[in-house]
CSV table of C-alpha atoms in Angstrom, one decimal:
chain,number,residue,atom,x,y,z
A,1,MET,CA,113.5,103.6,87.4
A,2,THR,CA,112.7,101.3,89.8
A,3,VAL,CA,110.0,101.8,92.1
A,4,ALA,CA,110.4,100.4,95.6
A,5,TYR,CA,108.1,100.3,98.5
A,6,ALA,CA,108.7,101.0,102.1
A,7,SER,CA,107.1,98.8,104.6
A,8,GLY,CA,105.1,100.1,107.9
A,9,SER,CA,102.5,97.3,107.4
A,10,ASP,CA,101.3,95.9,104.7
A,11,ARG,CA,98.3,98.2,104.3
A,12,ASN,CA,100.5,101.4,104.5
A,13,ASP,CA,103.0,100.5,101.7
A,14,PHE,CA,103.7,103.2,99.4
A,15,PRO,CA,105.5,103.9,96.6
A,16,VAL,CA,109.3,105.4,96.5
A,17,LYS,CA,110.9,106.7,93.4
A,18,ASN,CA,114.2,107.8,91.9
A,19,PHE,CA,115.6,104.7,93.9
A,20,THR,CA,117.6,102.6,91.0
A,21,ASP,CA,118.3,99.1,91.6
A,22,ALA,CA,116.0,99.4,94.9
A,23,LYS,CA,115.1,96.3,96.5
A,24,PRO,CA,111.3,96.4,98.1
A,25,ASN,CA,111.4,96.7,102.1
A,26,LEU,CA,115.1,97.5,102.1
A,27,ILE,CA,114.1,101.5,102.3
A,28,PRO,CA,113.7,102.7,105.7
A,29,ASP,CA,110.0,103.0,107.3
A,30,PRO,CA,108.9,106.7,107.7
A,31,VAL,CA,108.4,106.5,111.3
A,32,PHE,CA,112.5,104.9,111.6
A,33,LEU,CA,113.1,108.2,109.8
A,34,LEU,CA,111.5,110.6,112.5
A,35,ALA,CA,113.1,108.3,115.0
A,36,CYS,CA,116.5,109.0,113.7
A,37,GLY,CA,115.9,112.7,113.5
A,38,CYS,CA,115.2,113.4,109.9
A,39,SER,CA,112.4,115.5,110.8
A,40,ARG,CA,112.0,117.9,114.2
A,41,GLU,CA,111.6,115.3,117.0
A,42,LYS,CA,107.9,115.9,118.7
A,43,SER,CA,108.0,115.8,122.3
A,44,THR,CA,106.2,113.4,124.5
A,45,ASP,CA,103.1,115.5,125.0
A,46,GLU,CA,103.1,115.9,121.6
A,47,LEU,CA,103.1,112.4,120.5
A,48,ILE,CA,100.6,111.8,123.4
A,49,ALA,CA,98.3,114.4,121.7
A,50,ASP,CA,98.5,112.5,118.3
A,51,LEU,CA,97.1,109.3,119.7
A,52,LYS,CA,93.7,111.3,119.9
A,53,SER,CA,94.3,112.5,116.3
A,54,PRO,CA,91.7,111.5,113.0
A,55,SER,CA,94.4,110.7,111.3
A,56,GLU,CA,95.8,106.9,111.3
A,57,LYS,CA,99.3,107.9,110.2
A,58,ASP,CA,100.0,110.1,113.0
A,59,ARG,CA,98.4,107.6,115.8
A,60,VAL,CA,100.7,105.0,114.0
A,61,THR,CA,103.6,107.4,114.4
A,62,ALA,CA,102.9,108.2,117.9
A,63,VAL,CA,102.2,104.8,118.8
A,64,ARG,CA,105.6,103.6,117.8
A,65,LEU,CA,107.6,106.1,119.1
A,66,LEU,CA,106.3,106.6,122.4
A,67,PRO,CA,107.8,103.2,124.0
A,68,LEU,CA,111.1,105.0,122.8
A,69,ARG,CA,110.7,107.6,125.4
A,70,LYS,CA,111.3,105.4,128.4
A,71,GLY,CA,112.4,108.2,130.7
A,72,ASP,CA,108.6,109.5,130.0
A,73,SER,CA,107.1,106.0,131.0
A,74,THR,CA,104.8,107.8,133.7
A,75,LYS,CA,103.2,109.6,130.6
A,76,THR,CA,103.9,106.8,128.0
A,77,VAL,CA,102.5,104.0,129.8
A,78,PRO,CA,98.9,105.6,130.3
A,79,ALA,CA,98.9,106.6,126.8
A,80,LEU,CA,99.9,103.5,125.6
A,81,ILE,CA,97.2,101.7,127.6
A,82,GLU,CA,94.7,103.8,126.0
A,83,ALA,CA,95.9,103.0,122.5
A,84,LEU,CA,94.9,99.8,123.2
A,85,LYS,CA,91.4,100.4,123.1
A,86,ASP,CA,92.0,102.3,119.3
A,87,LYS,CA,89.6,101.3,116.5
A,88,GLU,CA,92.3,100.3,114.4
A,89,ASN,CA,94.5,96.9,114.7
A,90,ASP,CA,97.7,98.4,113.9
A,91,ILE,CA,97.4,101.1,116.7
A,92,ARG,CA,96.4,98.2,119.2
A,93,TRP,CA,98.8,95.9,118.2
A,94,SER,CA,101.6,98.5,117.8
A,95,ALA,CA,100.4,99.6,121.5
A,96,ALA,CA,100.5,96.2,123.0
A,97,ILE,CA,104.4,95.4,121.5
A,98,GLY,CA,105.5,99.0,123.0
A,99,LEU,CA,104.2,98.2,126.5
A,100,GLY,CA,106.2,94.7,126.6
A,101,ASN,CA,109.3,96.8,125.3
A,102,LEU,CA,108.6,98.8,128.1
A,103,GLY,CA,109.0,95.8,130.5
A,104,GLU,CA,108.6,96.5,134.6
A,105,SER,CA,108.2,100.2,133.8
A,106,ALA,CA,104.4,99.1,132.6
A,107,LYS,CA,103.2,97.2,135.4
A,108,GLU,CA,100.0,99.2,135.5
A,109,ALA,CA,99.6,97.8,131.8
A,110,ILE,CA,98.8,94.2,133.2
A,111,PRO,CA,95.1,94.5,133.5
A,112,ALA,CA,94.9,96.1,130.0
A,113,LEU,CA,97.1,93.4,128.5
A,114,GLN,CA,95.2,90.9,130.1
A,115,ALA,CA,91.9,92.0,128.3
A,116,ALA,CA,94.0,92.8,125.2
A,117,GLN,CA,94.4,88.9,124.9
A,118,GLN,CA,90.6,88.6,123.9
A,119,ASP,CA,91.2,90.9,121.3
A,120,ARG,CA,89.3,90.6,117.9
A,121,ASP,CA,92.7,90.7,116.3
A,122,ALA,CA,95.1,87.3,116.6
A,123,ARG,CA,98.4,89.8,116.2
A,124,VAL,CA,96.8,92.0,119.2
A,125,ARG,CA,96.0,88.8,121.3
A,126,GLU,CA,99.7,87.5,120.4
A,127,ALA,CA,101.4,90.7,121.2
A,128,ALA,CA,99.5,91.1,124.5
A,129,GLY,CA,100.6,87.8,125.6
A,130,VAL,CA,104.3,88.6,124.8
A,131,ALA,CA,104.1,92.0,126.6
A,132,LEU,CA,102.9,90.1,129.7
A,133,THR,CA,105.5,88.0,130.0
A,134,ARG,CA,107.9,90.6,129.3
A,135,ILE,CA,106.6,92.9,132.2
A,136,ASP,CA,106.5,90.2,134.6
A,137,SER,CA,107.9,86.9,133.7
A,138,GLN,CA,107.3,85.0,136.8
A,139,LYS,CA,103.4,85.7,136.9
A,140,PHE,CA,103.6,85.4,133.0
A,141,PRO,CA,106.1,82.6,132.1
A,142,PRO,CA,106.8,82.2,128.7
A,143,HIS,CA,104.7,79.7,126.7
């Protein structure tokens, strides 16, 4: 039996058994499976509530799914702005990426993303800079 590892981030790898000839990193991430409807889809409000969960897994799942709810940006943008303050690096990083993916609809996140450019984690700083460019490329041109 071959054991493959599904990857979300290096810290969250978990073994997946009963796959023969599986190659590492080719098994879909559990967040991907949730987004594809392999489980009951949570509402935007439920995902926003999950951002306050004591479970890092719940918060990571929520922060990565919320940007897919582009029609709910009036709810998701403030929630992702708040997630930029999370204690976990992966959640802050994912929030910055998500805000960038929302583009111009995340303009209210500009001050929070500017603050995130001073984050202790280099990935968060970089994602915040990219997000600012995606939100307003005139004010924050690409480097």
